C-alpha positions as semicolon CSV with decimal commas, in nm:
position;residue;x (nm);y (nm);z (nm)
1;M;10,315;11,544;6,603
2;R;10,476;11,340;6,879
3;L;10,388;11,436;7,236
4;P;10,670;11,458;7,493
5;D;10,728;11,136;7,683
6;R;10,675;11,225;8,053
7;R;10,737;10,884;8,202
8;V;11,048;10,760;8,375
9;T;11,066;10,393;8,283
10;Y;11,293;10,147;8,455
11;Q;11,660;10,205;8,417
12;D;11,944;10,168;8,661
13;F;11,951;10,538;8,742
14;G;11,790;10,872;8,660
15;E;11,901;11,234;8,668
16;Y;11,737;11,478;8,909
17;T;11,776;11,841;9,023
18;V;11,812;11,949;9,388
19;P;11,527;12,194;9,465
20;S;11,574;12,539;9,618
21;G;11,661;12,532;9,988
22;Q;11,768;12,165;9,983
23;T;12,086;11,960;9,965
24;V;12,127;11,593;9,878
25;R;12,406;11,383;10,027
26;P;12,544;11,095;9,822
27;A;12,430;10,745;9,930
28;M;12,108;10,883;10,089
29;P;11,751;10,790;9,985
30;V;11,573;11,057;9,779
31;V;11,207;11,144;9,713
32;L;11,043;11,363;9,453
33;N;11,005;11,713;9,597
34;A;10,659;11,757;9,757
35;T;10,591;12,106;9,623
36;D;10,743;12,070;9,278
37;G;10,779;11,698;9,218
38;N;10,748;11,737;8,844
39;G;11,035;11,986;8,808
40;S;11,136;11,986;8,443
41;E;11,056;11,702;8,209
42;D;11,422;11,611;8,183
43;Y;11,535;11,659;8,543
44;P;11,256;11,631;8,804
45;N;11,323;11,787;9,146
46;A;11,424;11,537;9,415
47;Q;11,541;11,586;9,773
48;E;11,668;11,370;10,059
49;A;11,405;11,145;10,212
50;T;11,367;11,221;10,580
51;A;11,036;11,095;10,716
52;D;10,924;10,993;10,366
53;T;11,149;10,692;10,309
54;H;10,844;10,478;10,223
55;I;10,810;10,676;9,898
56;A;11,182;10,699;9,815
57;I;11,242;10,680;9,441
58;G;11,608;10,591;9,471
59;I;11,948;10,637;9,633
60;A;12,166;10,937;9,541
61;R;12,478;10,811;9,369
62;G;12,821;10,896;9,502
63;N;13,059;10,802;9,782
64;P;12,917;10,819;10,136
65;G;13,060;11,124;10,311
66;A;13,130;11,307;9,984
67;T;13,024;11,671;9,945
68;A;12,645;11,716;9,925
69;Y;12,481;11,833;9,604
70;A;12,363;12,194;9,650
71;A;12,032;12,349;9,541
72;G;12,014;12,364;9,162
73;A;12,273;12,090;9,111
74;R;12,195;11,783;8,901
75;F;12,264;11,441;9,045
76;E;12,203;11,077;8,960
77;A;11,998;10,837;9,172
78;T;11,981;10,459;9,145
79;H;11,611;10,371;9,107
80;L;11,423;10,149;9,351
81;F;11,107;10,090;9,145
82;T;11,059;9,902;8,822
83;S;10,854;10,191;8,685
84;V;10,754;10,545;8,771
85;E;10,485;10,686;8,544
86;W;10,348;11,039;8,508
87;V;9,968;11,014;8,534
88;R;9,670;11,251;8,548
89;A;9,516;11,347;8,883
90;G;9,138;11,307;8,888
91;T;8,866;11,510;9,057
92;G;8,947;11,469;9,425
93;T;9,269;11,452;9,620
94;V;9,591;11,268;9,543
95;T;9,799;11,251;9,861
96;R;10,173;11,204;9,834
97;G;10,258;10,857;9,967
98;A;9,901;10,722;9,943
99;R;9,765;10,437;9,732
100;V;9,548;10,557;9,446
101;V;9,257;10,421;9,241
102;S;9,158;10,500;8,884
103;T;8,850;10,711;8,809
104;T;8,696;10,835;8,485
105;D;8,918;11,145;8,480
106;G;9,240;11,030;8,650
107;V;9,363;10,883;8,979
108;I;9,258;10,980;9,332
109;D;9,330;10,855;9,684
110;A;9,205;10,502;9,741
111;P;8,924;10,463;9,995
112;A;9,023;10,312;10,329
113;N;8,987;9,933;10,319
114;G;8,844;9,930;9,970
115;N;8,502;10,089;9,974
116;G;8,360;9,888;10,265
117;T;8,172;9,637;10,051
118;T;8,398;9,522;9,767
119;A;8,769;9,510;9,700
120;V;8,915;9,784;9,482
121;H;9,234;9,768;9,281
122;S;9,517;10,019;9,305
123;P;9,775;10,072;9,030
124;G;10,031;10,211;9,275
125;V;10,148;10,478;9,519
126;A;10,152;10,854;9,451
127;L;10,504;10,997;9,470
128;T;10,371;11,352;9,431
129;G;10,029;11,490;9,518
130;S;9,765;11,728;9,389
131;T;9,419;11,866;9,463
132;I;9,370;11,997;9,108
133;A;9,209;11,766;8,853
134;G;9,408;11,728;8,533
135;T;9,750;11,799;8,681
136;T;10,030;11,547;8,637
137;I;10,158;11,343;8,931
138;A;10,428;11,075;8,959
139;L;10,304;10,723;9,034
140;A;10,516;10,428;9,148
141;I;10,365;10,128;8,970
142;M;10,289;9,878;9,248
143;P;9,951;9,712;9,172
144;S;9,751;9,562;9,457
145;A;9,396;9,490;9,571
146;I;9,268;9,683;9,872
147;N;9,047;9,445;10,071
148;K;8,695;9,521;10,181
149;T;8,627;9,556;10,556
């Protein structure tokens, strides 16, 4: 039995759904929706990036000034990252927009400045968040070392 593929690998664009209560204007940066970033496997929920442009997943396709996509509509976005992967949240907190580290049961927020004594390595930035171990979150693959203090 083949398990569903929940990753969004690099391609020029992806298809997304506008979440309830939101609109998306063409040519604007978009982020995965904070409360329902996973949406459906085929069309994750994404909304306009306002203060969250640092975790934008792409730019909504279309002519600037064209009619906005309404809640429930599907739209295409040109991707900004080389890879966005669906990963498991570990025991602890995964904060949307924060760097994460790997643990034995998933990823969690990275400690500030490494762990104070040694450098730690981060596989990327959380595009969605969770406080429940075992849930699936979206991760922008952007490896880096977090220096010790």
